[in-house]
Amino acid sequence: GDTERAIEDYDVALELDDTLSLAYFNRGLMYYRLTEYEKAIADLETYLELEVEAEDRGQVEDFVERLRGMIGSEQ
């Protein structure tokens, strides 16, 4: 579907330039849509590492914590 195609596009972009923070952010959201929470967390954490001064830092950190909780409740 469209979500998988978007992930493939972000994969290609990140192969060309692994510092594209928004590609990590957006790919993380796509993984979330597919309920691949571990991959979503990894990409969102990479986004935060690259964007130390991100205006949405608090929101993204909160979202990552919610995802961790979702993983915990699945096990």
The first five atom37 places (N, CA, C, CB, O) and aatype in JSON, in Angstrom:
{
  "aatype": [7, 3, 16, 6, 1, 0, 9, 6, 3, 18, 3, 19, 0, 10, 6, 10, 3, 3, 16, 10, 15, 10, 0, 18, 13, 2, 1, 7, 10, 12, 18, 18, 1, 10, 16, 6, 18, 6, 11, 0, 9, 0, 3, 10, 6, 16, 18, 10, 6, 10, 6, 19, 6, 0, 6, 3, 1, 7, 5, 19, 6, 3, 13, 19, 6, 1, 10, 1, 7, 12, 9, 7, 15, 6, 5],
  "atom_mask": [
    [1, 1, 1, 0, 1],
    [1, 1, 1, 1, 1],
    [1, 1, 1, 1, 1],
    [1, 1, 1, 1, 1],
    [1, 1, 1, 1, 1],
    [1, 1, 1, 1, 1],
    [1, 1, 1, 1, 1],
    [1, 1, 1, 1, 1],
    [1, 1, 1, 1, 1],
    [1, 1, 1, 1, 1],
    [1, 1, 1, 1, 1],
    [1, 1, 1, 1, 1],
    [1, 1, 1, 1, 1],
    [1, 1, 1, 1, 1],
    [1, 1, 1, 1, 1],
    [1, 1, 1, 1, 1],
    [1, 1, 1, 1, 1],
    [1, 1, 1, 1, 1],
    [1, 1, 1, 1, 1],
    [1, 1, 1, 1, 1],
    [1, 1, 1, 1, 1],
    [1, 1, 1, 1, 1],
    [1, 1, 1, 1, 1],
    [1, 1, 1, 1, 1],
    [1, 1, 1, 1, 1],
    [1, 1, 1, 1, 1],
    [1, 1, 1, 1, 1],
    [1, 1, 1, 0, 1],
    [1, 1, 1, 1, 1],
    [1, 1, 1, 1, 1],
    [1, 1, 1, 1, 1],
    [1, 1, 1, 1, 1],
    [1, 1, 1, 1, 1],
    [1, 1, 1, 1, 1],
    [1, 1, 1, 1, 1],
    [1, 1, 1, 1, 1],
    [1, 1, 1, 1, 1],
    [1, 1, 1, 1, 1],
    [1, 1, 1, 1, 1],
    [1, 1, 1, 1, 1],
    [1, 1, 1, 1, 1],
    [1, 1, 1, 1, 1],
    [1, 1, 1, 1, 1],
    [1, 1, 1, 1, 1],
    [1, 1, 1, 1, 1],
    [1, 1, 1, 1, 1],
    [1, 1, 1, 1, 1],
    [1, 1, 1, 1, 1],
    [1, 1, 1, 1, 1],
    [1, 1, 1, 1, 1],
    [1, 1, 1, 1, 1],
    [1, 1, 1, 1, 1],
    [1, 1, 1, 1, 1],
    [1, 1, 1, 1, 1],
    [1, 1, 1, 1, 1],
    [1, 1, 1, 1, 1],
    [1, 1, 1, 1, 1],
    [1, 1, 1, 0, 1],
    [1, 1, 1, 1, 1],
    [1, 1, 1, 1, 1],
    [1, 1, 1, 1, 1],
    [1, 1, 1, 1, 1],
    [1, 1, 1, 1, 1],
    [1, 1, 1, 1, 1],
    [1, 1, 1, 1, 1],
    [1, 1, 1, 1, 1],
    [1, 1, 1, 1, 1],
    [1, 1, 1, 1, 1],
    [1, 1, 1, 0, 1],
    [1, 1, 1, 1, 1],
    [1, 1, 1, 1, 1],
    [1, 1, 1, 0, 1],
    [1, 1, 1, 1, 1],
    [1, 1, 1, 1, 1],
    [1, 1, 1, 1, 1]
  ],
  "atom_positions": [
    [[0.81, -1.19, 0.0], [0.0, 0.0, 0.0], [0.85, 1.26, 0.0], [0.0, 0.0, 0.0], [2.07, 1.21, -0.15]],
    [[0.19, 2.36, 0.17], [0.87, 3.66, 0.16], [1.87, 3.79, 1.3], [-0.15, 4.77, 0.25], [2.93, 4.38, 1.12]],
    [[1.53, 3.25, 2.46], [2.43, 3.37, 3.61], [3.73, 2.62, 3.35], [1.76, 2.82, 4.88], [4.81, 3.15, 3.63]],
    [[3.64, 1.41, 2.82], [4.84, 0.64, 2.51], [5.68, 1.35, 1.45], [4.47, -0.76, 2.04], [6.9, 1.36, 1.53]],
    [[5.01, 1.93, 0.45], [5.73, 2.65, -0.61], [6.45, 3.86, -0.04], [4.75, 3.08, -1.72], [7.57, 4.17, -0.43]],
    [[5.8, 4.55, 0.89], [6.42, 5.7, 1.53], [7.67, 5.27, 2.3], [5.42, 6.41, 2.48], [8.7, 5.95, 2.25]],
    [[7.58, 4.16, 3.01], [8.74, 3.66, 3.75], [9.89, 3.37, 2.79], [8.38, 2.38, 4.55], [11.04, 3.7, 3.07]],
    [[9.58, 2.75, 1.65], [10.62, 2.47, 0.66], [11.27, 3.76, 0.17], [10.03, 1.69, -0.53], [12.49, 3.82, 0.0]],
    [[10.46, 4.79, -0.05], [11.01, 6.08, -0.5], [11.92, 6.69, 0.56], [9.87, 7.06, -0.82], [12.99, 7.21, 0.24]],
    [[11.51, 6.61, 1.83], [12.36, 7.12, 2.91], [13.64, 6.3, 3.03], [11.61, 7.12, 4.25], [14.7, 6.85, 3.31]],
    [[13.55, 4.98, 2.82], [14.74, 4.13, 2.84], [15.75, 4.61, 1.81], [14.37, 2.65, 2.58], [16.94, 4.73, 2.1]],
    [[15.28, 4.89, 0.6], [16.16, 5.35, -0.47], [16.79, 6.69, -0.1], [15.38, 5.47, -1.8], [17.99, 6.89, -0.26]],
    [[15.97, 7.61, 0.4], [16.49, 8.93, 0.78], [17.57, 8.8, 1.85], [15.34, 9.83, 1.29], [18.58, 9.49, 1.79]],
    [[17.35, 7.92, 2.81], [18.32, 7.77, 3.91], [19.57, 7.02, 3.47], [17.67, 7.03, 5.07], [20.63, 7.19, 4.06]],
    [[19.46, 6.2, 2.43], [20.66, 5.58, 1.86], [21.54, 6.65, 1.23], [20.29, 4.5, 0.82], [22.77, 6.56, 1.27]],
    [[20.91, 7.65, 0.64], [21.65, 8.74, -0.01], [22.22, 9.72, 1.0], [20.75, 9.47, -0.99], [23.31, 10.25, 0.82]],
    [[21.46, 9.97, 2.08], [21.89, 10.93, 3.11], [21.28, 10.52, 4.44], [21.48, 12.39, 2.73], [20.09, 10.75, 4.68]],
    [[22.1, 9.92, 5.3], [21.57, 9.42, 6.58], [21.44, 10.49, 7.65], [22.46, 8.31, 7.08], [21.25, 10.18, 8.83]],
    [[21.54, 11.76, 7.24], [21.33, 12.86, 8.2], [20.0, 13.57, 7.95], [22.48, 13.87, 8.12], [19.75, 14.62, 8.54]],
    [[19.16, 13.02, 7.11], [17.86, 13.64, 6.81], [16.89, 13.36, 7.95], [17.29, 13.11, 5.46], [16.16, 12.37, 7.94]],
    [[16.9, 14.24, 8.92], [16.12, 14.0, 10.14], [14.64, 13.83, 9.86], [16.33, 15.14, 11.11], [13.99, 12.98, 10.47]],
    [[14.09, 14.62, 8.94], [12.65, 14.51, 8.68], [12.29, 13.18, 8.01], [12.2, 15.66, 7.8], [11.17, 12.7, 8.15]],
    [[13.24, 12.59, 7.29], [12.98, 11.27, 6.71], [12.84, 10.23, 7.82], [14.12, 10.87, 5.73], [11.98, 9.36, 7.75]],
    [[13.69, 10.33, 8.85], [13.54, 9.43, 9.99], [12.21, 9.66, 10.69], [14.7, 9.62, 10.99], [11.5, 8.71, 11.04]],
    [[11.87, 10.93, 10.9], [10.62, 11.27, 11.57], [9.42, 10.7, 10.82], [10.48, 12.8, 11.71], [8.57, 10.02, 11.39]],
    [[9.37, 10.98, 9.52], [8.23, 10.54, 8.71], [8.19, 9.02, 8.56], [8.29, 11.18, 7.34], [7.11, 8.42, 8.6]],
    [[9.36, 8.39, 8.4], [9.37, 6.93, 8.31], [8.91, 6.32, 9.64], [10.78, 6.41, 7.94], [8.22, 5.3, 9.65]],
    [[9.29, 6.95, 10.74], [8.82, 6.49, 12.05], [7.31, 6.52, 12.15], [0.0, 0.0, 0.0], [6.7, 5.6, 12.69]],
    [[6.71, 7.58, 11.62], [5.24, 7.67, 11.64], [4.61, 6.6, 10.75], [4.79, 9.06, 11.18], [3.56, 6.06, 11.08]],
    [[5.26, 6.29, 9.63], [4.75, 5.23, 8.75], [4.82, 3.87, 9.46], [5.55, 5.19, 7.42], [3.89, 3.07, 9.38]],
    [[5.93, 3.62, 10.16], [6.04, 2.37, 10.92], [4.95, 2.3, 11.99], [7.43, 2.24, 11.56], [4.39, 1.24, 12.24]],
    [[4.67, 3.43, 12.62], [3.6, 3.47, 13.62], [2.27, 3.06, 12.98], [3.48, 4.89, 14.24], [1.51, 2.28, 13.56]],
    [[1.99, 3.58, 11.79], [0.74, 3.23, 11.1], [0.64, 1.73, 10.86], [0.64, 3.98, 9.77], [-0.45, 1.16, 10.85]],
    [[1.79, 1.09, 10.66], [1.82, -0.36, 10.41], [1.94, -1.15, 11.71], [2.99, -0.71, 9.48], [2.11, -2.37, 11.68]],
    [[1.85, -0.48, 12.83], [2.01, -1.05, 14.18], [3.36, -1.74, 14.37], [0.89, -2.05, 14.47], [3.47, -2.69, 15.14]],
    [[4.37, -1.25, 13.67], [5.75, -1.72, 13.87], [6.42, -0.75, 14.84], [6.55, -1.81, 12.49], [7.24, 0.08, 14.45]],
    [[6.03, -0.88, 16.11], [6.38, 0.13, 17.1], [7.88, 0.2, 17.39], [5.64, -0.13, 18.37], [8.4, 1.29, 17.61]],
    [[8.57, -0.94, 17.4], [10.01, -0.9, 17.67], [10.74, -0.09, 16.61], [10.59, -2.32, 17.74], [11.61, 0.72, 16.93]],
    [[10.38, -0.31, 15.34], [11.01, 0.45, 14.26], [10.64, 1.92, 14.34], [10.6, -0.13, 12.89], [11.47, 2.79, 14.07]],
    [[9.4, 2.2, 14.71], [8.96, 3.59, 14.86], [9.78, 4.29, 15.94], [7.46, 3.66, 15.21], [10.25, 5.41, 15.74]],
    [[9.96, 3.62, 17.07], [10.75, 4.2, 18.16], [12.18, 4.47, 17.71], [10.74, 3.27, 19.39], [12.72, 5.54, 17.98]],
    [[12.79, 3.51, 17.04], [14.17, 3.67, 16.59], [14.31, 4.89, 15.68], [14.66, 2.41, 15.86], [15.25, 5.68, 15.84]],
    [[13.39, 5.05, 14.73], [13.48, 6.18, 13.81], [13.21, 7.5, 14.52], [12.49, 6.01, 12.67], [13.89, 8.49, 14.25]],
    [[12.25, 7.52, 15.42], [11.95, 8.76, 16.13], [13.09, 9.15, 17.06], [10.64, 8.63, 16.93], [13.37, 10.34, 17.23]],
    [[13.75, 8.18, 17.66], [14.9, 8.49, 18.5], [16.07, 9.01, 17.67], [15.34, 7.25, 19.29], [16.79, 9.91, 18.11]],
    [[16.25, 8.47, 16.46], [17.29, 8.99, 15.57], [16.97, 10.42, 15.18], [17.43, 8.1, 14.31], [17.86, 11.27, 15.13]],
    [[15.7, 10.7, 14.9], [15.28, 12.08, 14.61], [15.68, 13.0, 15.75], [13.74, 12.14, 14.37], [16.23, 14.08, 15.51]],
    [[15.41, 12.6, 16.99], [15.73, 13.43, 18.14], [17.23, 13.62, 18.31], [15.14, 12.83, 19.41], [17.68, 14.68, 18.73]],
    [[18.01, 12.59, 17.98], [19.48, 12.71, 18.05], [19.99, 13.73, 17.03], [20.14, 11.35, 17.81], [20.91, 14.49, 17.31]],
    [[19.38, 13.73, 15.85], [19.81, 14.64, 14.79], [19.3, 16.06, 15.01], [19.34, 14.13, 13.44], [19.95, 17.02, 14.61]],
    [[18.14, 16.19, 15.63], [17.51, 17.5, 15.83], [17.48, 17.83, 17.33], [16.06, 17.52, 15.24], [16.43, 17.82, 17.96]],
    [[18.65, 18.12, 17.86], [18.78, 18.37, 19.3], [17.89, 19.53, 19.74], [20.23, 18.65, 19.66], [17.36, 19.52, 20.85]],
    [[17.73, 20.52, 18.88], [16.95, 21.72, 19.21], [15.53, 21.68, 18.63], [17.67, 22.96, 18.71], [14.89, 22.72, 18.49]],
    [[15.04, 20.49, 18.3], [13.72, 20.37, 17.67], [12.63, 21.02, 18.52], [13.38, 18.89, 17.41], [12.55, 20.77, 19.73]],
    [[11.81, 21.84, 17.89], [10.71, 22.49, 18.6], [9.69, 21.48, 19.12], [10.01, 23.51, 17.7], [9.05, 21.71, 20.14]],
    [[9.55, 20.37, 18.41], [8.57, 19.35, 18.8], [9.17, 18.25, 19.67], [7.95, 18.73, 17.55], [8.57, 17.19, 19.85]],
    [[10.35, 18.51, 20.21], [11.08, 17.51, 20.99], [10.21, 16.88, 22.09], [12.32, 18.14, 21.61], [10.14, 15.65, 22.19]],
    [[9.57, 17.69, 22.89], [8.75, 17.17, 23.99], [7.63, 16.28, 23.5], [0.0, 0.0, 0.0], [7.36, 15.23, 24.08]],
    [[6.99, 16.7, 22.42], [5.89, 15.91, 21.86], [6.39, 14.57, 21.34], [5.18, 16.68, 20.73], [5.76, 13.53, 21.56]],
    [[7.52, 14.6, 20.65], [8.07, 13.36, 20.1], [8.51, 12.43, 21.22], [9.26, 13.66, 19.15], [8.27, 11.22, 21.16]],
    [[9.14, 12.98, 22.26], [9.55, 12.15, 23.4], [8.33, 11.52, 24.07], [10.34, 13.0, 24.42], [8.37, 10.35, 24.44]],
    [[7.26, 12.28, 24.23], [6.03, 11.74, 24.82], [5.46, 10.62, 23.95], [4.98, 12.86, 25.0], [5.01, 9.59, 24.46]],
    [[5.47, 10.83, 22.63], [4.96, 9.83, 21.7], [5.78, 8.54, 21.8], [4.99, 10.37, 20.26], [5.22, 7.44, 21.81]],
    [[7.11, 8.68, 21.87], [7.98, 7.51, 22.0], [7.64, 6.75, 23.28], [9.48, 7.93, 22.0], [7.59, 5.52, 23.28]],
    [[7.41, 7.47, 24.37], [7.06, 6.81, 25.63], [5.73, 6.07, 25.51], [6.99, 7.84, 26.77], [5.58, 4.97, 26.04]],
    [[4.76, 6.67, 24.81], [3.47, 5.99, 24.59], [3.67, 4.71, 23.78], [2.48, 6.94, 23.87], [3.06, 3.68, 24.06]],
    [[4.53, 4.79, 22.76], [4.81, 3.6, 21.95], [5.45, 2.51, 22.8], [5.73, 3.96, 20.76], [5.1, 1.34, 22.66]],
    [[6.36, 2.89, 23.66], [6.99, 1.9, 24.55], [5.92, 1.23, 25.42], [8.07, 2.56, 25.45], [5.97, 0.02, 25.66]],
    [[4.97, 2.02, 25.89], [3.87, 1.46, 26.69], [3.02, 0.5, 25.89], [0.0, 0.0, 0.0], [2.55, -0.51, 26.41]],
    [[2.81, 0.83, 24.61], [2.01, -0.04, 23.75], [2.73, -1.38, 23.54], [1.74, 0.64, 22.4], [2.09, -2.43, 23.51]],
    [[4.05, -1.32, 23.38], [4.82, -2.56, 23.23], [4.71, -3.39, 24.5], [6.31, -2.26, 22.9], [4.5, -4.6, 24.44]],
    [[4.85, -2.74, 25.64], [4.77, -3.44, 26.91], [3.43, -4.11, 27.13], [0.0, 0.0, 0.0], [3.37, -5.2, 27.7]],
    [[2.36, -3.47, 26.68], [1.02, -4.04, 26.89], [0.72, -5.18, 25.92], [-0.04, -2.96, 26.75], [-0.2, -5.97, 26.15]],
    [[1.49, -5.27, 24.83], [1.29, -6.36, 23.86], [1.9, -7.66, 24.34], [1.87, -5.98, 22.5], [1.5, -8.74, 23.9]],
    [[2.88, -7.58, 25.23], [3.63, -8.78, 25.63], [2.96, -9.49, 26.78], [5.05, -8.43, 26.0], [3.46, -10.52, 27.24]]
  ]
}
